[in-house]
């Protein structure tokens, strides 16, 4: 039986320290997967995919799915409430103090420093996803046979969607849908 207080503690940490949007929760969710084995990294990727196409913020959706996978309906409620609690409390405090510190140099400096940290967290997840799902784990790389260590279909899909996203400005969900369609058509195996 899962310890719901531990679940609450971990998701409060996720909500408190994942600055930069829903995708910034991923390093913390990977850490939870590795430490507690409540869900696997593959299940987390699946949760992210489903969360990206369902209504609502990705971080909250992933927390709900992770909580449900971990502790059923009660786990989903605890994880969702816990991931939202720090933001809710911080918004209340900031609202009360905003007028007093709006032009404060230190407040502006902290906000300026937080943005690159959020980008770095998202970039770390992108590198990890690339390593885990594009590059294949092999002991010795054969430089003459690139298919031994790179999933060519997945790499071509990544490059193609990247180029499309630069040339054709659409909602990211459109590209997620295109990727899902190609994955079904080509039977890409990311496991």
Short mmCIF file of C-alpha atoms in Angstrom, two decimals:
data_model
loop_
_atom_site.label_atom_id
_atom_site.label_comp_id
_atom_site.label_asym_id
_atom_site.label_seq_id
_atom_site.Cartn_x
_atom_site.Cartn_y
_atom_site.Cartn_z
CA UNK A 1 0.00 0.00 0.00
CA UNK A 2 1.38 3.36 -1.01
CA UNK A 3 2.07 5.92 1.64
CA UNK A 4 -0.22 8.80 0.64
CA UNK A 5 1.73 11.28 2.78
CA UNK A 6 4.85 10.42 0.79
CA UNK A 7 2.88 10.87 -2.44
CA UNK A 8 1.68 14.26 -1.18
CA UNK A 9 5.21 15.27 -0.16
CA UNK A 10 6.72 14.35 -3.54
CA UNK A 11 4.05 16.16 -5.56
CA UNK A 12 4.24 19.27 -3.37
CA UNK A 13 7.97 19.30 -4.23
CA UNK A 14 7.08 18.93 -7.92
CA UNK A 15 4.64 21.84 -7.70
CA UNK A 16 7.04 24.00 -5.73
CA UNK A 17 10.20 23.55 -7.78
CA UNK A 18 9.00 23.00 -11.35
CA UNK A 19 9.20 26.54 -12.66
CA UNK A 20 8.49 27.00 -16.35
CA UNK A 21 5.25 25.20 -17.08
CA UNK A 22 4.01 21.64 -17.24
CA UNK A 23 7.01 20.22 -19.07
CA UNK A 24 9.28 21.47 -16.30
CA UNK A 25 7.68 18.86 -14.01
CA UNK A 26 9.23 16.05 -16.05
CA UNK A 27 12.68 15.92 -14.39
CA UNK A 28 10.94 15.60 -11.03
CA UNK A 29 8.54 12.95 -12.33
CA UNK A 30 11.48 10.99 -13.78
CA UNK A 31 13.16 11.20 -10.38
CA UNK A 32 10.02 9.86 -8.68
CA UNK A 33 9.90 6.99 -11.20
CA UNK A 34 13.52 6.08 -10.49
CA UNK A 35 13.39 6.39 -6.70
CA UNK A 36 10.00 4.92 -5.83
CA UNK A 37 9.18 2.71 -8.86
CA UNK A 38 5.57 3.87 -8.68
CA UNK A 39 5.58 3.96 -12.49
CA UNK A 40 8.20 3.34 -15.16
CA UNK A 41 9.89 5.89 -17.44
CA UNK A 42 7.97 4.37 -20.38
CA UNK A 43 4.69 4.83 -18.50
CA UNK A 44 5.69 8.43 -17.80
CA UNK A 45 6.22 9.05 -21.53
CA UNK A 46 2.78 7.54 -22.18
CA UNK A 47 1.28 9.75 -19.45
CA UNK A 48 2.91 12.79 -21.05
CA UNK A 49 1.48 11.89 -24.46
CA UNK A 50 -2.03 11.48 -23.08
CA UNK A 51 -1.68 14.63 -20.96
CA UNK A 52 -0.63 16.65 -23.98
CA UNK A 53 -3.82 15.85 -25.87
CA UNK A 54 -6.27 16.12 -22.98
CA UNK A 55 -7.71 19.48 -21.90
CA UNK A 56 -5.93 21.28 -19.10
CA UNK A 57 -2.37 22.04 -18.07
CA UNK A 58 0.11 19.29 -18.92
CA UNK A 59 1.79 19.32 -15.50
CA UNK A 60 -1.51 18.87 -13.66
CA UNK A 61 -2.66 16.17 -16.08
CA UNK A 62 0.60 14.25 -15.70
CA UNK A 63 0.38 14.56 -11.91
CA UNK A 64 -3.18 13.23 -12.02
CA UNK A 65 -2.19 10.28 -14.19
CA UNK A 66 0.90 9.57 -12.10
CA UNK A 67 -1.12 9.77 -8.88
CA UNK A 68 -3.78 7.45 -10.32
CA UNK A 69 -1.14 4.96 -11.48
CA UNK A 70 0.50 5.16 -8.09
CA UNK A 71 -2.45 5.15 -5.70
CA UNK A 72 -5.72 4.87 -7.59
CA UNK A 73 -8.42 7.54 -7.37
CA UNK A 74 -7.27 8.80 -3.97
CA UNK A 75 -3.69 8.99 -5.30
CA UNK A 76 -4.88 11.01 -8.29
CA UNK A 77 -6.70 13.48 -6.04
CA UNK A 78 -3.75 13.79 -3.67
CA UNK A 79 -1.19 14.25 -6.47
CA UNK A 80 -3.34 16.80 -8.29
CA UNK A 81 -4.07 18.84 -5.18
CA UNK A 82 -0.46 18.60 -4.02
CA UNK A 83 1.05 19.77 -7.30
CA UNK A 84 -1.33 22.76 -7.37
CA UNK A 85 -1.02 23.74 -3.69
CA UNK A 86 2.37 25.52 -3.83
CA UNK A 87 1.35 27.61 -6.85
CA UNK A 88 -1.96 28.49 -5.26
CA UNK A 89 -0.30 29.64 -2.03
CA UNK A 90 2.47 31.51 -3.86
CA UNK A 91 -0.02 33.36 -6.06
CA UNK A 92 -1.93 34.50 -2.98
CA UNK A 93 1.25 35.73 -1.29
CA UNK A 94 2.56 37.39 -4.45
CA UNK A 95 -0.76 39.10 -5.06
CA UNK A 96 -0.64 40.58 -1.56
CA UNK A 97 2.95 41.77 -1.98
CA UNK A 98 2.96 42.66 -5.69
CA UNK A 99 2.42 46.38 -5.37
CA UNK A 100 5.10 46.72 -2.71
CA UNK A 101 7.80 44.88 -4.66
CA UNK A 102 6.85 45.38 -8.31
CA UNK A 103 9.85 47.56 -9.14
CA UNK A 104 12.24 45.99 -6.63
CA UNK A 105 15.63 45.19 -8.17
CA UNK A 106 15.98 41.86 -6.35
CA UNK A 107 12.54 40.63 -7.36
CA UNK A 108 13.26 41.49 -10.99
CA UNK A 109 16.66 39.75 -10.75
CA UNK A 110 15.09 36.56 -9.37
CA UNK A 111 12.44 36.51 -12.09
CA UNK A 112 15.14 37.11 -14.70
CA UNK A 113 17.18 34.16 -13.36
CA UNK A 114 14.25 31.75 -13.11
CA UNK A 115 13.47 31.79 -16.85
CA UNK A 116 16.76 30.17 -18.01
CA UNK A 117 16.50 27.62 -15.19
CA UNK A 118 13.09 26.53 -16.48
CA UNK A 119 14.48 26.31 -20.02
CA UNK A 120 17.40 24.20 -18.77
CA UNK A 121 15.03 21.76 -17.05
CA UNK A 122 13.01 21.35 -20.24
CA UNK A 123 16.20 20.94 -22.31
CA UNK A 124 17.43 18.24 -19.92
CA UNK A 125 14.22 16.30 -20.45
CA UNK A 126 14.50 16.72 -24.22
CA UNK A 127 18.05 15.35 -24.18
CA UNK A 128 16.97 12.42 -22.03
CA UNK A 129 13.99 11.62 -24.27
CA UNK A 130 16.28 11.82 -27.34
CA UNK A 131 18.80 9.51 -25.70
CA UNK A 132 16.18 7.01 -24.52
CA UNK A 133 13.96 6.89 -27.62
CA UNK A 134 16.08 7.88 -30.61
CA UNK A 135 19.50 6.49 -29.68
CA UNK A 136 19.58 2.77 -29.03
CA UNK A 137 21.56 1.40 -26.12
CA UNK A 138 24.47 -0.62 -27.48
CA UNK A 139 27.88 -1.37 -26.02
CA UNK A 140 29.94 -0.80 -29.18
CA UNK A 141 28.98 1.63 -31.93
CA UNK A 142 29.59 0.45 -35.47
CA UNK A 143 30.21 3.67 -37.40
CA UNK A 144 29.44 1.90 -40.69
CA UNK A 145 25.96 0.77 -39.59
CA UNK A 146 24.10 3.78 -38.19
CA UNK A 147 20.96 1.66 -37.65
CA UNK A 148 22.81 -0.20 -34.90
CA UNK A 149 22.54 2.76 -32.56
CA UNK A 150 19.96 5.15 -34.06
CA UNK A 151 16.29 4.50 -34.72
CA UNK A 152 16.23 6.00 -38.22
CA UNK A 153 12.43 6.23 -38.49
CA UNK A 154 12.17 8.04 -35.15
CA UNK A 155 15.02 10.39 -36.06
CA UNK A 156 13.47 11.23 -39.45
CA UNK A 157 10.13 11.87 -37.76
CA UNK A 158 11.82 14.16 -35.21
CA UNK A 159 13.71 16.13 -37.87
CA UNK A 160 10.68 16.36 -40.14
CA UNK A 161 8.39 17.63 -37.40
CA UNK A 162 11.06 20.07 -36.21
CA UNK A 163 11.37 21.56 -39.70
CA UNK A 164 7.58 21.68 -40.09
CA UNK A 165 7.21 23.45 -36.74
CA UNK A 166 9.66 26.14 -37.84
CA UNK A 167 8.13 26.68 -41.29
CA UNK A 168 4.44 26.25 -40.41
CA UNK A 169 3.41 27.91 -37.16
CA UNK A 170 0.71 25.69 -35.67
CA UNK A 171 -0.37 24.66 -32.21
CA UNK A 172 2.02 22.03 -30.78
CA UNK A 173 -0.94 19.66 -30.46
CA UNK A 174 -1.14 19.54 -34.27
CA UNK A 175 2.43 18.24 -34.40
CA UNK A 176 1.72 15.82 -31.57
CA UNK A 177 -1.22 14.47 -33.58
CA UNK A 178 0.93 14.19 -36.73
CA UNK A 179 3.59 12.31 -34.76
CA UNK A 180 0.97 9.96 -33.32
CA UNK A 181 -0.43 9.31 -36.81
CA UNK A 182 3.01 8.55 -38.25
CA UNK A 183 3.78 6.35 -35.23
CA UNK A 184 0.68 4.31 -35.91
CA UNK A 185 1.33 4.13 -39.65
CA UNK A 186 5.01 3.22 -39.36
CA UNK A 187 4.58 1.07 -36.23
CA UNK A 188 7.40 2.86 -34.46
CA UNK A 189 8.57 0.92 -31.46
CA UNK A 190 9.93 3.28 -28.78
CA UNK A 191 10.29 0.70 -26.03
#
